[in-house]
Amino acid sequence: MAYCLNISRRSDTISSSPISNVDSHSLIAPQQVDVESSYQLIGYGRYDIIPALDVSFQADQGINASQGERFVTCINRTAEFDYDSYTGHVGLWLNKHFRLMPNDNLLASLVPDYTWFKDDAYQEEGAGILNLSVNISLGAGTTCWMKKPRLLRCWENH
């Protein structure tokens, strides 16, 4: 009996909630940003089209709450901010398996991806006339690339 990592039909969802902190540690203009809460919902799956060709997908959505501050040295005050951001992603992988030997397959993949983000507008508070007013930020991008072919090794179980 041979075993390979080959799941014919599979889909699932996962979620995560990472927390991150960025700190400049600058003596001249210290600043920091904390992503207090970040929630990601991710769905993924795989479907075999024919024995040597499959398609995989991933779709994800995220919501992030950021808070931070920057020290304005010339007036000895701290400007504080608070805003939310949103992210999205959809990706497909078209995977072609080439049998090299009975236990070895070469896998080549074509990967189109779409990514989207939005940062809410916000107004800093605490630094008076030096508070920054930040407009909404939107972005999106698509990529399509060939993944480096990789060798998949199967093994026999006796």
C-alpha positions as YAML, in Angstrom:
chain: A
units: angstrom
residues:
- id: 1
  name: MET
  ca: [0.00, 0.00, 0.00]
- id: 2
  name: ALA
  ca: [1.43, 3.47, -0.93]
- id: 3
  name: TYR
  ca: [0.89, 6.67, 1.03]
- id: 4
  name: CYS
  ca: [1.09, 10.17, -0.47]
- id: 5
  name: LEU
  ca: [-0.14, 13.51, 0.72]
- id: 6
  name: ASN
  ca: [-3.14, 13.45, -1.60]
- id: 7
  name: ILE
  ca: [-6.53, 14.43, -0.26]
- id: 8
  name: SER
  ca: [-9.09, 14.18, -3.05]
- id: 9
  name: ARG
  ca: [-11.74, 16.58, -1.69]
- id: 10
  name: ARG
  ca: [-11.27, 18.68, 1.39]
- id: 11
  name: SER
  ca: [-12.36, 22.04, 2.70]
- id: 12
  name: ASP
  ca: [-12.29, 23.64, 6.10]
- id: 13
  name: THR
  ca: [-12.26, 26.93, 7.97]
- id: 14
  name: ILE
  ca: [-9.98, 28.21, 10.69]
- id: 15
  name: SER
  ca: [-9.77, 31.41, 12.68]
- id: 16
  name: SER
  ca: [-6.96, 33.15, 14.47]
- id: 17
  name: SER
  ca: [-6.48, 36.13, 16.74]
- id: 18
  name: PRO
  ca: [-2.86, 37.36, 16.75]
- id: 19
  name: ILE
  ca: [-1.65, 40.38, 18.75]
- id: 20
  name: SER
  ca: [1.33, 42.45, 17.64]
- id: 21
  name: ASN
  ca: [3.35, 45.44, 18.80]
- id: 22
  name: VAL
  ca: [5.70, 47.73, 16.86]
- id: 23
  name: ASP
  ca: [8.00, 50.06, 18.80]
- id: 24
  name: SER
  ca: [10.58, 52.37, 17.20]
- id: 25
  name: HIS
  ca: [12.86, 52.56, 20.29]
- id: 26
  name: SER
  ca: [14.00, 55.91, 18.89]
- id: 27
  name: LEU
  ca: [15.55, 58.49, 21.20]
- id: 28
  name: ILE
  ca: [14.62, 61.32, 18.82]
- id: 29
  name: ALA
  ca: [11.03, 60.43, 17.85]
- id: 30
  name: PRO
  ca: [9.73, 57.44, 19.81]
- id: 31
  name: GLN
  ca: [6.52, 55.87, 18.58]
- id: 32
  name: GLN
  ca: [4.62, 52.64, 18.92]
- id: 33
  name: VAL
  ca: [1.62, 50.83, 17.46]
- id: 34
  name: ASP
  ca: [-0.29, 48.02, 19.14]
- id: 35
  name: VAL
  ca: [-2.73, 45.83, 17.24]
- id: 36
  name: GLU
  ca: [-4.94, 45.23, 20.25]
- id: 37
  name: SER
  ca: [-7.27, 42.79, 18.57]
- id: 38
  name: SER
  ca: [-7.00, 41.07, 15.24]
- id: 39
  name: TYR
  ca: [-9.45, 38.49, 14.00]
- id: 40
  name: GLN
  ca: [-8.91, 36.39, 10.88]
- id: 41
  name: LEU
  ca: [-11.36, 33.93, 9.34]
- id: 42
  name: ILE
  ca: [-9.83, 31.60, 6.77]
- id: 43
  name: GLY
  ca: [-11.48, 29.08, 4.48]
- id: 44
  name: TYR
  ca: [-9.52, 26.65, 2.33]
- id: 45
  name: GLY
  ca: [-9.95, 23.52, 0.29]
- id: 46
  name: ARG
  ca: [-8.74, 21.27, -2.47]
- id: 47
  name: TYR
  ca: [-10.42, 19.40, -5.30]
- id: 48
  name: ASP
  ca: [-8.92, 16.81, -7.68]
- id: 49
  name: ILE
  ca: [-9.95, 17.63, -11.25]
- id: 50
  name: ILE
  ca: [-8.27, 14.56, -12.76]
- id: 51
  name: PRO
  ca: [-5.73, 12.18, -11.14]
- id: 52
  name: ALA
  ca: [-2.69, 14.41, -11.88]
- id: 53
  name: LEU
  ca: [-4.36, 17.84, -11.70]
- id: 54
  name: ASP
  ca: [-5.95, 19.55, -8.71]
- id: 55
  name: VAL
  ca: [-7.07, 22.99, -7.66]
- id: 56
  name: SER
  ca: [-6.68, 24.43, -4.15]
- id: 57
  name: PHE
  ca: [-8.17, 27.64, -2.81]
- id: 58
  name: GLN
  ca: [-7.96, 29.93, 0.18]
- id: 59
  name: ALA
  ca: [-10.19, 32.87, 1.11]
- id: 60
  name: ASP
  ca: [-9.71, 34.97, 4.21]
- id: 61
  name: GLN
  ca: [-11.08, 38.09, 5.87]
- id: 62
  name: GLY
  ca: [-9.53, 40.06, 8.73]
- id: 63
  name: ILE
  ca: [-10.48, 42.85, 11.13]
- id: 64
  name: ASN
  ca: [-7.76, 44.65, 13.13]
- id: 65
  name: ALA
  ca: [-8.00, 47.30, 15.88]
- id: 66
  name: SER
  ca: [-4.84, 49.43, 16.16]
- id: 67
  name: GLN
  ca: [-3.86, 51.92, 18.84]
- id: 68
  name: GLY
  ca: [-0.64, 53.86, 19.07]
- id: 69
  name: GLU
  ca: [1.24, 56.97, 19.97]
- id: 70
  name: ARG
  ca: [4.10, 59.12, 18.77]
- id: 71
  name: PHE
  ca: [6.08, 61.53, 20.88]
- id: 72
  name: VAL
  ca: [6.45, 65.05, 19.45]
- id: 73
  name: THR
  ca: [9.77, 66.19, 20.96]
- id: 74
  name: CYS
  ca: [9.59, 69.88, 20.00]
- id: 75
  name: ILE
  ca: [6.51, 70.40, 22.20]
- id: 76
  name: ASN
  ca: [7.11, 67.54, 24.64]
- id: 77
  name: ARG
  ca: [3.69, 65.98, 23.99]
- id: 78
  name: THR
  ca: [2.36, 62.63, 22.85]
- id: 79
  name: ALA
  ca: [-0.08, 62.26, 19.96]
- id: 80
  name: GLU
  ca: [-2.36, 59.23, 20.31]
- id: 81
  name: PHE
  ca: [-4.40, 57.46, 17.65]
- id: 82
  name: ASP
  ca: [-6.90, 54.64, 17.32]
- id: 83
  name: TYR
  ca: [-8.26, 53.11, 14.09]
- id: 84
  name: ASP
  ca: [-9.58, 49.90, 12.56]
- id: 85
  name: SER
  ca: [-8.40, 48.15, 9.42]
- id: 86
  name: TYR
  ca: [-9.83, 45.38, 7.28]
- id: 87
  name: THR
  ca: [-8.14, 42.83, 5.03]
- id: 88
  name: GLY
  ca: [-9.23, 40.26, 2.49]
- id: 89
  name: HIS
  ca: [-7.55, 37.68, 0.29]
- id: 90
  name: VAL
  ca: [-8.56, 35.09, -2.30]
- id: 91
  name: GLY
  ca: [-6.07, 32.69, -3.82]
- id: 92
  name: LEU
  ca: [-6.17, 29.70, -6.17]
- id: 93
  name: TRP
  ca: [-3.49, 27.12, -6.87]
- id: 94
  name: LEU
  ca: [-3.61, 25.02, -10.01]
- id: 95
  name: ASN
  ca: [-1.34, 22.05, -9.22]
- id: 96
  name: LYS
  ca: [0.01, 19.64, -11.86]
- id: 97
  name: HIS
  ca: [1.66, 16.42, -10.68]
- id: 98
  name: PHE
  ca: [4.28, 14.77, -12.90]
- id: 99
  name: ARG
  ca: [5.18, 11.16, -12.04]
- id: 100
  name: LEU
  ca: [8.96, 10.76, -12.26]
- id: 101
  name: MET
  ca: [9.35, 7.30, -10.71]
- id: 102
  name: PRO
  ca: [6.93, 5.04, -8.86]
- id: 103
  name: ASN
  ca: [7.47, 6.88, -5.56]
- id: 104
  name: ASP
  ca: [8.38, 10.37, -6.78]
- id: 105
  name: ASN
  ca: [6.19, 13.14, -8.18]
- id: 106
  name: LEU
  ca: [7.16, 16.61, -9.32]
- id: 107
  name: LEU
  ca: [4.57, 19.26, -8.44]
- id: 108
  name: ALA
  ca: [4.28, 22.49, -10.47]
- id: 109
  name: SER
  ca: [1.78, 25.18, -9.44]
- id: 110
  name: LEU
  ca: [0.27, 28.29, -10.99]
- id: 111
  name: VAL
  ca: [-0.96, 30.70, -8.30]
- id: 112
  name: PRO
  ca: [-3.22, 33.70, -8.96]
- id: 113
  name: ASP
  ca: [-3.88, 35.82, -5.83]
- id: 114
  name: TYR
  ca: [-6.01, 38.87, -4.98]
- id: 115
  name: THR
  ca: [-5.41, 40.91, -1.80]
- id: 116
  name: TRP
  ca: [-7.40, 43.87, -0.46]
- id: 117
  name: PHE
  ca: [-7.07, 46.18, 2.57]
- id: 118
  name: LYS
  ca: [-8.74, 49.25, 4.06]
- id: 119
  name: ASP
  ca: [-7.51, 51.43, 6.94]
- id: 120
  name: ASP
  ca: [-10.10, 53.75, 8.48]
- id: 121
  name: ALA
  ca: [-9.39, 57.48, 8.61]
- id: 122
  name: TYR
  ca: [-8.37, 58.84, 12.02]
- id: 123
  name: GLN
  ca: [-7.41, 62.02, 13.86]
- id: 124
  name: GLU
  ca: [-4.60, 62.06, 16.40]
- id: 125
  name: GLU
  ca: [-5.20, 63.64, 19.79]
- id: 126
  name: GLY
  ca: [-2.80, 65.09, 22.36]
- id: 127
  name: ALA
  ca: [-0.34, 67.12, 20.28]
- id: 128
  name: GLY
  ca: [-2.51, 70.17, 19.55]
- id: 129
  name: ILE
  ca: [-1.81, 71.72, 16.14]
- id: 130
  name: LEU
  ca: [0.76, 68.97, 15.42]
- id: 131
  name: ASN
  ca: [-1.88, 66.23, 15.52]
- id: 132
  name: LEU
  ca: [-1.99, 64.32, 12.24]
- id: 133
  name: SER
  ca: [-5.23, 63.86, 10.35]
- id: 134
  name: VAL
  ca: [-4.99, 60.63, 8.34]
- id: 135
  name: ASN
  ca: [-7.31, 59.90, 5.42]
- id: 136
  name: ILE
  ca: [-8.82, 56.53, 4.68]
- id: 137
  name: SER
  ca: [-6.35, 54.17, 3.01]
- id: 138
  name: LEU
  ca: [-7.45, 51.61, 0.44]
- id: 139
  name: GLY
  ca: [-5.38, 49.15, -1.53]
- id: 140
  name: ALA
  ca: [-5.72, 46.06, -3.65]
- id: 141
  name: GLY
  ca: [-3.43, 43.96, -5.75]
- id: 142
  name: THR
  ca: [-3.34, 40.88, -7.86]
- id: 143
  name: THR
  ca: [-0.44, 38.59, -8.56]
- id: 144
  name: CYS
  ca: [-0.01, 35.51, -10.65]
- id: 145
  name: TRP
  ca: [3.13, 33.46, -10.30]
- id: 146
  name: MET
  ca: [4.58, 30.04, -10.88]
- id: 147
  name: LYS
  ca: [5.59, 28.25, -7.74]
- id: 148
  name: LYS
  ca: [9.01, 26.60, -7.84]
- id: 149
  name: PRO
  ca: [8.46, 22.93, -8.78]
- id: 150
  name: ARG
  ca: [8.99, 20.64, -5.81]
- id: 151
  name: LEU
  ca: [9.52, 16.94, -5.38]
- id: 152
  name: LEU
  ca: [6.84, 14.94, -3.52]
- id: 153
  name: ARG
  ca: [8.02, 11.58, -2.25]
- id: 154
  name: CYS
  ca: [5.61, 8.73, -1.58]
- id: 155
  name: TRP
  ca: [6.52, 5.64, 0.37]
- id: 156
  name: GLU
  ca: [5.44, 2.01, 0.53]
- id: 157
  name: ASN
  ca: [3.95, 0.37, 3.63]
- id: 158
  name: HIS
  ca: [4.54, -3.39, 3.84]
...
